[in-house]
Coordinates of C-alpha atoms in Angstrom, one line a residue:
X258 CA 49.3 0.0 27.8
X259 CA 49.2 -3.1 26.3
X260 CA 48.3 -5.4 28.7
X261 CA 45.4 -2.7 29.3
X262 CA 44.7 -2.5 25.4
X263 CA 44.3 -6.5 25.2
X264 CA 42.1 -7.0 28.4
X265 CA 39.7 -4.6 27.5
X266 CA 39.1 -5.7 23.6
X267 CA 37.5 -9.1 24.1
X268 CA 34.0 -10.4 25.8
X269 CA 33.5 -13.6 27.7
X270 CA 31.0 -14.2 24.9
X271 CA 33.5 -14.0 21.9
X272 CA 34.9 -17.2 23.2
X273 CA 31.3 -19.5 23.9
X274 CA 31.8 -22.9 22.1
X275 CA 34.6 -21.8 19.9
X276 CA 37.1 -24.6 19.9
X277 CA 38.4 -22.9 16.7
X278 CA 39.2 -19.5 16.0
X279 CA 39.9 -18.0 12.2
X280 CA 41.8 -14.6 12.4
X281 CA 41.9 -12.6 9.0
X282 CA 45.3 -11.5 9.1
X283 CA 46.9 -9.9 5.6
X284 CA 50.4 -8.5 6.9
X285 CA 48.9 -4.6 7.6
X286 CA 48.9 -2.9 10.9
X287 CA 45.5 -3.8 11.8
X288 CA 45.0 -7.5 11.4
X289 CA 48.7 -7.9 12.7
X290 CA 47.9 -6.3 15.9
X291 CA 45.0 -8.2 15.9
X292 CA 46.8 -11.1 15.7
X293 CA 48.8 -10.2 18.9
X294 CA 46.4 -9.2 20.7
X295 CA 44.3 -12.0 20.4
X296 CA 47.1 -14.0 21.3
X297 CA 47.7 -12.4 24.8
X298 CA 44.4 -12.7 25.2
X299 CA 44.2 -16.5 24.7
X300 CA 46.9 -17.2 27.0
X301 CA 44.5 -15.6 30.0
X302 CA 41.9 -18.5 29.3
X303 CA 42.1 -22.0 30.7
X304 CA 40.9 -23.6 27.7
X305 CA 41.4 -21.1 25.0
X306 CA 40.7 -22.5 21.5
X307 CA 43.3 -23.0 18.8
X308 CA 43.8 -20.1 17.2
X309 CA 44.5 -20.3 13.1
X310 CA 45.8 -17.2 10.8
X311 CA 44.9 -17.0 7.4
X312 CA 45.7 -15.1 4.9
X313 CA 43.7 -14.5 1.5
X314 CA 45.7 -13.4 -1.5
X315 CA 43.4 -11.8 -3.9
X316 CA 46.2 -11.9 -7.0
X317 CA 45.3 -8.4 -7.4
X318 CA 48.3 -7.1 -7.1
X319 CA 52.1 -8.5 -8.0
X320 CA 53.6 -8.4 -4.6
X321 CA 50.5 -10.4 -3.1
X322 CA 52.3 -13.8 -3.0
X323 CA 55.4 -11.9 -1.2
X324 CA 52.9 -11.0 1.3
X325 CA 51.2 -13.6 2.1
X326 CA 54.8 -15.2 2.8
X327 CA 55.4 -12.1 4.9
X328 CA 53.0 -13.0 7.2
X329 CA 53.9 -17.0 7.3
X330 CA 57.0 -16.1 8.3
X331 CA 56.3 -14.0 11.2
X332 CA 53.3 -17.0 12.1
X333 CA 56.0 -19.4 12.4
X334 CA 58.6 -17.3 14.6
X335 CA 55.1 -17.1 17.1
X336 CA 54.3 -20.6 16.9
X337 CA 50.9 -19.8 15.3
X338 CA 49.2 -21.9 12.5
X339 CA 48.7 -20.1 9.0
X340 CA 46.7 -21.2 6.0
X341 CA 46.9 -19.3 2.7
X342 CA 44.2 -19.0 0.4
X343 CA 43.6 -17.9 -3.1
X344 CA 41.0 -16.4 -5.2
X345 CA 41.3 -18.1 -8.5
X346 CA 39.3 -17.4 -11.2
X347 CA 39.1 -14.0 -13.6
X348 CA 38.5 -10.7 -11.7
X349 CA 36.3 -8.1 -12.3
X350 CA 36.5 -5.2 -14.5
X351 CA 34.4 -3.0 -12.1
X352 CA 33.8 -2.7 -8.0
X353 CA 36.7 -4.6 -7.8
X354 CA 36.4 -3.8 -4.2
X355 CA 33.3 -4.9 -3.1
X356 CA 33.8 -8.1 -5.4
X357 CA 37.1 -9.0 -3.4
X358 CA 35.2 -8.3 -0.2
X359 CA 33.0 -11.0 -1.0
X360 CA 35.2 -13.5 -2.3
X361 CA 37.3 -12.9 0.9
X362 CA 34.7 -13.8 3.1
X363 CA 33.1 -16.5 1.6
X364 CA 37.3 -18.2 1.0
X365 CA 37.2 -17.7 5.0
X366 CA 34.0 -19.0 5.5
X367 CA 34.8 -22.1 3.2
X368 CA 37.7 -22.6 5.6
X369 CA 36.5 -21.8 9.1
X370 CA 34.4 -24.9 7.8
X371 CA 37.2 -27.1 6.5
X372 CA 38.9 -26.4 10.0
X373 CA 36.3 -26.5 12.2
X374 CA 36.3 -23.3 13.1
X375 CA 33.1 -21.1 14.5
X376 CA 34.4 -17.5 15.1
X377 CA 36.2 -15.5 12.4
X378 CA 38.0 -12.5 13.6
X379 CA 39.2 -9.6 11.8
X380 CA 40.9 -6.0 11.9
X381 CA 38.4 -3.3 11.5
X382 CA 39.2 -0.3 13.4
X383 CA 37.4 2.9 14.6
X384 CA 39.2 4.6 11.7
X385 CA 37.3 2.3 9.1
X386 CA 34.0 2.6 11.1
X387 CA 34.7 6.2 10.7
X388 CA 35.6 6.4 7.3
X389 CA 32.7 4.4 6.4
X390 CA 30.0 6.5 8.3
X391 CA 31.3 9.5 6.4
X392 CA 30.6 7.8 3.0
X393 CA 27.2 6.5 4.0
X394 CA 26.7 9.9 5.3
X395 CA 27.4 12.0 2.0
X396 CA 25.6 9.8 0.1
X397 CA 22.3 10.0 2.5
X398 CA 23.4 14.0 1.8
X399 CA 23.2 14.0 -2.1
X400 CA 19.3 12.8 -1.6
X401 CA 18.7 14.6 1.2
X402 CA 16.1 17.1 -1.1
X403 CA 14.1 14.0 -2.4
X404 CA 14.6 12.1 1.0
X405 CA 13.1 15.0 3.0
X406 CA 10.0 15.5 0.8
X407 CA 9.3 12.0 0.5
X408 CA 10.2 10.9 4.3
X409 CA 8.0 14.0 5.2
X410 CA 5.2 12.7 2.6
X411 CA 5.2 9.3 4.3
X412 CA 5.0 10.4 7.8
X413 CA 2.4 12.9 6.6
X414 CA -0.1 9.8 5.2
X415 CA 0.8 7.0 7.5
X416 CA -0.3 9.3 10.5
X417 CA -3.3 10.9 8.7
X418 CA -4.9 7.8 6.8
X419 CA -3.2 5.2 8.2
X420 CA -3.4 3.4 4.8
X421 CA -7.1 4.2 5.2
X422 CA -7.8 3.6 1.1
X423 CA -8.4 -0.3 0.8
X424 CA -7.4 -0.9 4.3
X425 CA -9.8 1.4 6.3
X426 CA -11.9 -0.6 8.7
X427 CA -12.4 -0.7 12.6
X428 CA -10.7 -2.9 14.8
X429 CA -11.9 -5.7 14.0
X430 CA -9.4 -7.7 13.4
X431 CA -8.8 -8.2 17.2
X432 CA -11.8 -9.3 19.5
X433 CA -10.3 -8.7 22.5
X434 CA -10.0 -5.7 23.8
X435 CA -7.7 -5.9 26.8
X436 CA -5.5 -8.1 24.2
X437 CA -5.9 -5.8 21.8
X438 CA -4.6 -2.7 24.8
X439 CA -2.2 -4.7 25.7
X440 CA -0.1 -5.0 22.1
X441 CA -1.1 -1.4 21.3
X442 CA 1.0 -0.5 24.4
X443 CA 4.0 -2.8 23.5
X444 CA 4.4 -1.9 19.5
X445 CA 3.2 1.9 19.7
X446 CA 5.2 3.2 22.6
X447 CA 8.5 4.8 20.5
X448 CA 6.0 5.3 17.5
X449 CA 6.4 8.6 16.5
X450 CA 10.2 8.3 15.1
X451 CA 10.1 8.4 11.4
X452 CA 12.3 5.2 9.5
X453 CA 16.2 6.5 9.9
X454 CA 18.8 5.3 7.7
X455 CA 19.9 1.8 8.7
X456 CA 23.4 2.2 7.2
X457 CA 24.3 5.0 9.8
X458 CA 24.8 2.1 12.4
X459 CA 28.0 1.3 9.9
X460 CA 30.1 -1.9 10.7
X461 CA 28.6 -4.2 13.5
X462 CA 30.9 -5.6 16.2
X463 CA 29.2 -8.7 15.4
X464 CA 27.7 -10.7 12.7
X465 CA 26.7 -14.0 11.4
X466 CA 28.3 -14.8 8.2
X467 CA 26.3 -17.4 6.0
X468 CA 23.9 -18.2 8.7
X469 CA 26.9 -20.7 10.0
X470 CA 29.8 -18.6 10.7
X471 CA 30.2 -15.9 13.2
X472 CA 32.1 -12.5 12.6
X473 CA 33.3 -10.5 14.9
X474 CA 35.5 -7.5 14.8
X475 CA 36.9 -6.5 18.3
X476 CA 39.5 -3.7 17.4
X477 CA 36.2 -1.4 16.3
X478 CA 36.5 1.0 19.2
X479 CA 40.7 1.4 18.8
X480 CA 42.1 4.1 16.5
X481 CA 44.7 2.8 13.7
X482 CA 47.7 4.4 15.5
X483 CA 46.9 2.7 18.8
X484 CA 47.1 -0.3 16.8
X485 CA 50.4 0.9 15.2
X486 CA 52.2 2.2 18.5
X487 CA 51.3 -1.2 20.3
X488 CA 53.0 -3.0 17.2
X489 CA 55.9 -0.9 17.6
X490 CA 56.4 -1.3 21.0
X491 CA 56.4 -5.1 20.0
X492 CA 59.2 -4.7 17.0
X493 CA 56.6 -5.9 14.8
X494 CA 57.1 -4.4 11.0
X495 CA 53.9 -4.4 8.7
X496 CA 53.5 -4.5 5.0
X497 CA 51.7 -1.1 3.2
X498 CA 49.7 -1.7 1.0
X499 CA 49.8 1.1 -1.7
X500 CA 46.0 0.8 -2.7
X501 CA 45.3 2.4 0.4
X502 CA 46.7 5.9 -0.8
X503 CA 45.1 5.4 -4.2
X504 CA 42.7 8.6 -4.2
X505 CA 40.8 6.7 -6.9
X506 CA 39.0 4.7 -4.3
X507 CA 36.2 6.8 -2.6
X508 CA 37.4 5.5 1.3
X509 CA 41.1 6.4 0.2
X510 CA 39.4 10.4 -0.7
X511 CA 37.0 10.3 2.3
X512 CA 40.6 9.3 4.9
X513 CA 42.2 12.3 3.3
X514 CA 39.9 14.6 4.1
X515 CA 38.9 13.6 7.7
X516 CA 40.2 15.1 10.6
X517 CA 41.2 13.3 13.5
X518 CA 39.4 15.3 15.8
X519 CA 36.3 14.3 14.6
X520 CA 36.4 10.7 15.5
X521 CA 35.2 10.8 18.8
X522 CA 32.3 12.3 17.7
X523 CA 31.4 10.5 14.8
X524 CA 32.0 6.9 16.8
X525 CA 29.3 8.6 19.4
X526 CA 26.8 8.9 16.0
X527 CA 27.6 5.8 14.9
X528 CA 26.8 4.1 18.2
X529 CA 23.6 6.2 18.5
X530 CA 22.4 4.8 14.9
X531 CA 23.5 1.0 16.2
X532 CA 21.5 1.6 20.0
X533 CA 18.4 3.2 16.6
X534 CA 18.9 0.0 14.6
X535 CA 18.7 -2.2 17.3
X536 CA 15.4 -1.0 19.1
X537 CA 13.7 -0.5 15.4
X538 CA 14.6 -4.0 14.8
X539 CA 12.8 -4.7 17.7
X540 CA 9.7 -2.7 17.0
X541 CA 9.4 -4.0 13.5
X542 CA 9.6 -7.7 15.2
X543 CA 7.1 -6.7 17.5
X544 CA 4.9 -5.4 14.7
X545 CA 5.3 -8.7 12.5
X546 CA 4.1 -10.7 15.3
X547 CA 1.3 -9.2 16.0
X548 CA 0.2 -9.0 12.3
X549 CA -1.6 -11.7 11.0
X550 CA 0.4 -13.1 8.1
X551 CA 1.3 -16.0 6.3
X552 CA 3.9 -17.3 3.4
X553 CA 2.6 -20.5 1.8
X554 CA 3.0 -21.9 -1.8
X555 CA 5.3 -18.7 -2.8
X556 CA 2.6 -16.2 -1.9
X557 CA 2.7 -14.1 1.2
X558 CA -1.1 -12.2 2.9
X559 CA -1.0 -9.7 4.9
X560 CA -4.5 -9.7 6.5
X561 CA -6.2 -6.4 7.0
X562 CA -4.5 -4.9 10.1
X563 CA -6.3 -3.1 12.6
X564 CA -6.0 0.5 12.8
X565 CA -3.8 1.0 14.9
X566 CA -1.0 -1.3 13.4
X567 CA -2.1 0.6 9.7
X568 CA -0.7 3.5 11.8
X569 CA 2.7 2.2 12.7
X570 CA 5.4 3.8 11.4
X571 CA 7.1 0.8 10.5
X572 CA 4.3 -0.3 8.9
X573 CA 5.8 0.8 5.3
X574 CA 8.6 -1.2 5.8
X575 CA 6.9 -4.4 6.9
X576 CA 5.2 -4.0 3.4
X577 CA 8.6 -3.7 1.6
X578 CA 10.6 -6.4 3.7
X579 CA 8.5 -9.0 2.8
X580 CA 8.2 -7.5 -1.1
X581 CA 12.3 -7.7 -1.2
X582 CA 11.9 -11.2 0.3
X583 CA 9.4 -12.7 -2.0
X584 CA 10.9 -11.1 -5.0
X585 CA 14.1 -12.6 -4.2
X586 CA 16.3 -9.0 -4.0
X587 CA 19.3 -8.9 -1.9
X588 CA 18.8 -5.7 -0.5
X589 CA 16.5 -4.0 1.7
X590 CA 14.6 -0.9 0.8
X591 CA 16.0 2.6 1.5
X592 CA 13.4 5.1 2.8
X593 CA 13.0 7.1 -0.4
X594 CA 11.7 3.4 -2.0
X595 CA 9.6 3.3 1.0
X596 CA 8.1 6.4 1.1
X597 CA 6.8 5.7 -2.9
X598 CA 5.5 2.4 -1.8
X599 CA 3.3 4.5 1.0
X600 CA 2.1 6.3 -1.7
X601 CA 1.2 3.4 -4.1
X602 CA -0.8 1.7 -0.7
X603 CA -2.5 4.7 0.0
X604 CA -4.9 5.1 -3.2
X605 CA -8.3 5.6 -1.8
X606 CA -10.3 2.8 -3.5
X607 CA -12.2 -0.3 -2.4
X608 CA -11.6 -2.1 -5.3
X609 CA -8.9 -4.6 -5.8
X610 CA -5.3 -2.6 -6.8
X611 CA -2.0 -4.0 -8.2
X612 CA 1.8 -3.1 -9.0
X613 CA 5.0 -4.4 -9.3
X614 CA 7.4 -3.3 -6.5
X615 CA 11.2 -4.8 -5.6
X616 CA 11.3 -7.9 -7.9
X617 CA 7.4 -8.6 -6.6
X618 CA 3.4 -8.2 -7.3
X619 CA 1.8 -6.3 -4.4
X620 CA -2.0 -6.5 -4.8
X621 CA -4.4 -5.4 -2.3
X622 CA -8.3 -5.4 -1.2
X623 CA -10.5 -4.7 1.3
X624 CA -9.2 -7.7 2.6
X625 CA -5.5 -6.9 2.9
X626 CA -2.5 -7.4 1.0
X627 CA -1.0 -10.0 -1.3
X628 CA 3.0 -10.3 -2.1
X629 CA 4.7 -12.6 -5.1
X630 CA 7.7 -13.0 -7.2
X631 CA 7.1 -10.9 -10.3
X632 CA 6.7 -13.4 -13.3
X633 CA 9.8 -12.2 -15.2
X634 CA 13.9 -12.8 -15.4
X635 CA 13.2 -16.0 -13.5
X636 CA 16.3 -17.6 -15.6
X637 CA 17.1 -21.4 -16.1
X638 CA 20.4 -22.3 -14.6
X639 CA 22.6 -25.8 -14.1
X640 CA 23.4 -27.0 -11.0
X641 CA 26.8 -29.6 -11.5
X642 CA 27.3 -32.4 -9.2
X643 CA 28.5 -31.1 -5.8
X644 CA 27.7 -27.9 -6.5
X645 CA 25.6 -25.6 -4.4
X646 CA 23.6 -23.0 -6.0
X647 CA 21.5 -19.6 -5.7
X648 CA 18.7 -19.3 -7.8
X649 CA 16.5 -15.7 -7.6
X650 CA 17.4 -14.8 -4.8
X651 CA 15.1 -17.5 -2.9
X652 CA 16.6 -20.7 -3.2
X653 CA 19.8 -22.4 -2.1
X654 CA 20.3 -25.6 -3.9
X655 CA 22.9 -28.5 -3.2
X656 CA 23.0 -31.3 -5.6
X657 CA 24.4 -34.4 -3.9
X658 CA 23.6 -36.4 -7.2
X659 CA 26.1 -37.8 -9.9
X660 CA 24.1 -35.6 -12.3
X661 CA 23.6 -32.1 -13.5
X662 CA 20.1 -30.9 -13.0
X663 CA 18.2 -27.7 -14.3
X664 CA 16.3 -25.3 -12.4
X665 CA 13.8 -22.8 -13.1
X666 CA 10.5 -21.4 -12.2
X667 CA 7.5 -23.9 -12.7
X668 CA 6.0 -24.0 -15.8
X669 CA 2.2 -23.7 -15.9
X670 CA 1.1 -26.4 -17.8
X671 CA 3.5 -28.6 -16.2
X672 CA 2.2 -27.2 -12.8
X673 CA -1.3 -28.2 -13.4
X674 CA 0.0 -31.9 -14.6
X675 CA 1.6 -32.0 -11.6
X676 CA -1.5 -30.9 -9.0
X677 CA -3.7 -33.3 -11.5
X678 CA -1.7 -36.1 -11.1
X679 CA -0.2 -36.0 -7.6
X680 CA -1.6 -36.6 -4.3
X681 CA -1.2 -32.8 -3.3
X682 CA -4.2 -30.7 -3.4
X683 CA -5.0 -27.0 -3.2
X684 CA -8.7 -26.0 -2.6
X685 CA -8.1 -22.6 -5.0
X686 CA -4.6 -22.4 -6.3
X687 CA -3.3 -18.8 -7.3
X688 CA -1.2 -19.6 -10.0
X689 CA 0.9 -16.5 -10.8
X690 CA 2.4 -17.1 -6.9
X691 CA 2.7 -20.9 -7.0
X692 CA 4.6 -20.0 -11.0
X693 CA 7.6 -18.8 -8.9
X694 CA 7.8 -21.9 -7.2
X695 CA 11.1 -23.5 -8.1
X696 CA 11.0 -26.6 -10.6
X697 CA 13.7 -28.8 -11.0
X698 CA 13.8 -31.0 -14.1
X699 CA 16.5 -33.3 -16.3
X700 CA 15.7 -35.8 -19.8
X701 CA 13.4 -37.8 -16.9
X702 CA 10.9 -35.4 -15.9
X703 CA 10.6 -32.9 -13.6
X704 CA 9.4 -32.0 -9.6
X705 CA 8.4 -28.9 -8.1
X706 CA 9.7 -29.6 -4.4
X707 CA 7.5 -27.0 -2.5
X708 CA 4.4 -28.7 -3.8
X709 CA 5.7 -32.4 -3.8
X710 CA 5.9 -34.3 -0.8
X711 CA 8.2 -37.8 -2.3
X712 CA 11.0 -37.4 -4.8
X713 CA 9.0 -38.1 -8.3
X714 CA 12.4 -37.8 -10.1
X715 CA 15.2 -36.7 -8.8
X716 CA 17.0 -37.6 -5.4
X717 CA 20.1 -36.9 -3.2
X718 CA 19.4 -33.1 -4.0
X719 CA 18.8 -30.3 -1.0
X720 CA 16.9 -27.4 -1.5
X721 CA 16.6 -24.4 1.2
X722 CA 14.7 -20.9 1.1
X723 CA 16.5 -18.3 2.0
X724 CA 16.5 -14.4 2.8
X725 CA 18.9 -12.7 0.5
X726 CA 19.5 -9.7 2.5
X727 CA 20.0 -11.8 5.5
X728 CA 21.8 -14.7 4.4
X729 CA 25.1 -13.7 3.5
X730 CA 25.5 -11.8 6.2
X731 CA 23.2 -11.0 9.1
X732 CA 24.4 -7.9 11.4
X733 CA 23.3 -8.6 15.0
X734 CA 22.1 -5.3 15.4
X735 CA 19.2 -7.3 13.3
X736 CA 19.1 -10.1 15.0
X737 CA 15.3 -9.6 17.0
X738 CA 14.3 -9.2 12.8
X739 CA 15.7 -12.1 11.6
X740 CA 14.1 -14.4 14.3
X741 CA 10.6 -13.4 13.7
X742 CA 11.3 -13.5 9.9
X743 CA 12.7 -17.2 9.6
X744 CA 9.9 -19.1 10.4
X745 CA 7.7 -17.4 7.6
X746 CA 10.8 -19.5 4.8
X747 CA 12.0 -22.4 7.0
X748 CA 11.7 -24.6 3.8
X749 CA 14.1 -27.3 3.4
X750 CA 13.7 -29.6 1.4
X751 CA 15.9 -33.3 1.1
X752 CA 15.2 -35.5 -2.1

């Protein structure tokens, strides 16, 4: 059994150019066997890399210190490297969970980078794919009245008017017409499947973690007590942790109540909603492309599309992906969001319309459709010497400097100073957009990066866009998404 278990847990691809291999191991069941397991495994390969345990203790909880030497003691009877980790700092009053699941990853990211290391592993099992469909899933269930009127709403108008209001018009967009056959064939052919919920495809077997770091979880697919009984059959011991029996956690309540005969069938749902995921991320891809659109100077245009892409049902969401991404939020729209936006496009008018929608402006013509950062909470922040930084949602920034430097969204009048007076010109600048720009000043003056193409003031100072919902972590069910979307904020920019 366990020589079966091991072999049938890992892909060849797991493995690609990993010289270094981070396993998240905290002394439970899971992330022990994992730890075993991955160690067979490794002993198969010729050139297996160096595999390195680490352990984060959270100082949560008094017996966290014990634990973590728990598991460096039974590292150093195998032979195996460990590291421990801490998260320092004050801890949150409220989702103390999800707050620890953050700081956990990004300690592990910090030192997969420290070592080397380009794969982190960790211990998530069919149970907690399980557990956490069942909590998506009620939750979907509590909206279900507002989802189903408002999904049906949407389907109902993008089929019917295809945002016919300010975006009516023939084809014209496309000349050619074999072309024009020819993408109508490739985007439209598993059309008429209204927006599911994303969440539904739960925990992904693999992920990209900061846009550096990749995650992957190879136990998803093995119950808890297959885990336990290969352990035992080991005379391996692991720590409880008493949290996990506290009923004042929702995952503890929604374990309780699950039976174990419906696993099976819930894993098939979950992979159904992964295989959904996947192909919508694909369709949406395909849709982007063959859109005509363009991000410059902190606005994005979506040019009128041609009927037939109005009709897309993905259409909506292409309209709210790139509203969360200029408006800097870290999440992507659910469908209820979605199905109000619809609504909002759809106003029958030929004149020029405008709202405020996730963190952006969405204005729209007969010509097509504007997106830019809302003009408000844009707050001033420091940025220390080597210290990296996320400002709005939209900007990473790394100063390299020996001095503190402010950021903040680019004042008008010093905006104008700066087009007068600089050799960068813009035949009609749109100034709410290019106020959302980032500015980054100190007691010398200031520089609005985007827009200028030599350091005026400031220097050894990096500054990257990014796409909050992707950035953190990136689920490879997403992955066809996330390479049409990149080029559209491949800014970086070295003073």
């Amino acid at each position: 059994m366990c020589v079966r278990l091991a072999r049938n847990l890992f892909k060849t691809s797991d493995f690609i150019q990993c010289q270094k291999l981070i396993l998240a191991v905290s002394g439970g069941s899971d992330s022990l066997a994992l730890m075993f397991l991955v160690k067979e495994h490794l002993e198969t390969l010729s050139v297996p890399p160096e595999m390195i345990v680490v352990t984060v203790d959270h100082q949560l909880r008094k017996e966290s210190t014990r634990e973590v030497e728990t598991v460096a003691k039974i590292c150093r009877v195998h032979h195996i490297k460990h590291i421990a980790v801490r998260w320092e700092g004050e801890k949150p009053k409220t989702h103390i969970a999800s707050s620890a699941r953050v700081a956990r990853y990004d300690l592990l990211v910090k030192e997969a980078q420290k070592q080397g290391a380009s794969v982190i592993m960790t211990g998530h099992t069919l149970n907690d794919q399980v557990e956490t469909y069942q909590m998506r899933y009620q939750r979907l269930q509590k909206n279900r009245g507002a989802l189903h009127g408002e999904v049906g709403a949407m389907r109902d108008e993008v089929y019917s008017s295809g945002f016919a209001g300010v975006l009516r018009g023939e084809a014209d967009g496309i000349r050619d017409e074999n072309h024009a056959r020819e993408i109508r064939k490739k985007i439209t052919k598993k059309n008429d499947s209204p927006l599911y919920e994303r969440g539904l495809s739960c925990i992904p077997r693999e992920a990209l973690l900061h846009r550096k770091v990749r995650l992957i979880r190879p136990l998803l697919g093995v119950k808890r007590q297959t885990l336990r009984n290969y352990l035992r059959l080991q005379g391996q011991t692991w720590i409880d942790d008493p949290t996990n029996e506290d009923r004042n956690f929702e995952r503890v309540r929604v374990r309780q109540s699950l039976h174990p005969e419906k696993l099976a069938y819930i894993a098939q749902k979950i992979n159904e909603a992964a295989l959904q995921r996947r192909q919508q991320a694909k369709n949406i891809a395909d849709l982007i492309l063959a859109l005509d659109i363009t991000v410059q100077h902190g606005r994005c245009f979506i040019a009128k599309p041609a009927l037939f892409l109005q009709k897309h049902s993905s259409f909506p969401f292409v309209v709210g992906l790139f509203a969360v991404l200029m408006g800097g939020g870290f999440y992507l729209l659910p469908n209820q969001k979605l199905s109000m936006l619809v609504q909002k496009l759809c106003l029958d008018s030929v004149e020029k319309k405008r709202f405020t929608y996730a963190g952006s402006v969405i204005e729209y013509n007969k010509h097509g459709i504007s997106l830019w950062r809302e003009g408000r909470n844009m707050k001033e922040a420091i940025v220390e010497p080597d210290k990296t930084f996320i400002w709005d949602g939209r900007y990473q920034i790394t100063n390299h400097g020996s001095k503190a430097i402010k950021i903040g969204a680019a004042n008008l009048e010093q905006l104008k100073f700066l087009l007068k007076n600089s050799d960068f010109e813009l035949e009609k600048p749109h100034f709410p957009s290019l106020q959302s720009l980032l500015m980054i000043s100190n007691h010398k003056g200031y520089d609005i990066p985007e827009l200028i193409s030599r350091a005026v003031v400031h220097k050894h100072v990096i500054i990257k866009r990014i796409m909050a919902p992707f950035d953190w972590l990136s689920s490879r069910e997403d992955a066809a998404l996330v390479n049409v979307l990149e080029p559209f904020f491949n800014i970086e920019v070295k003073r």
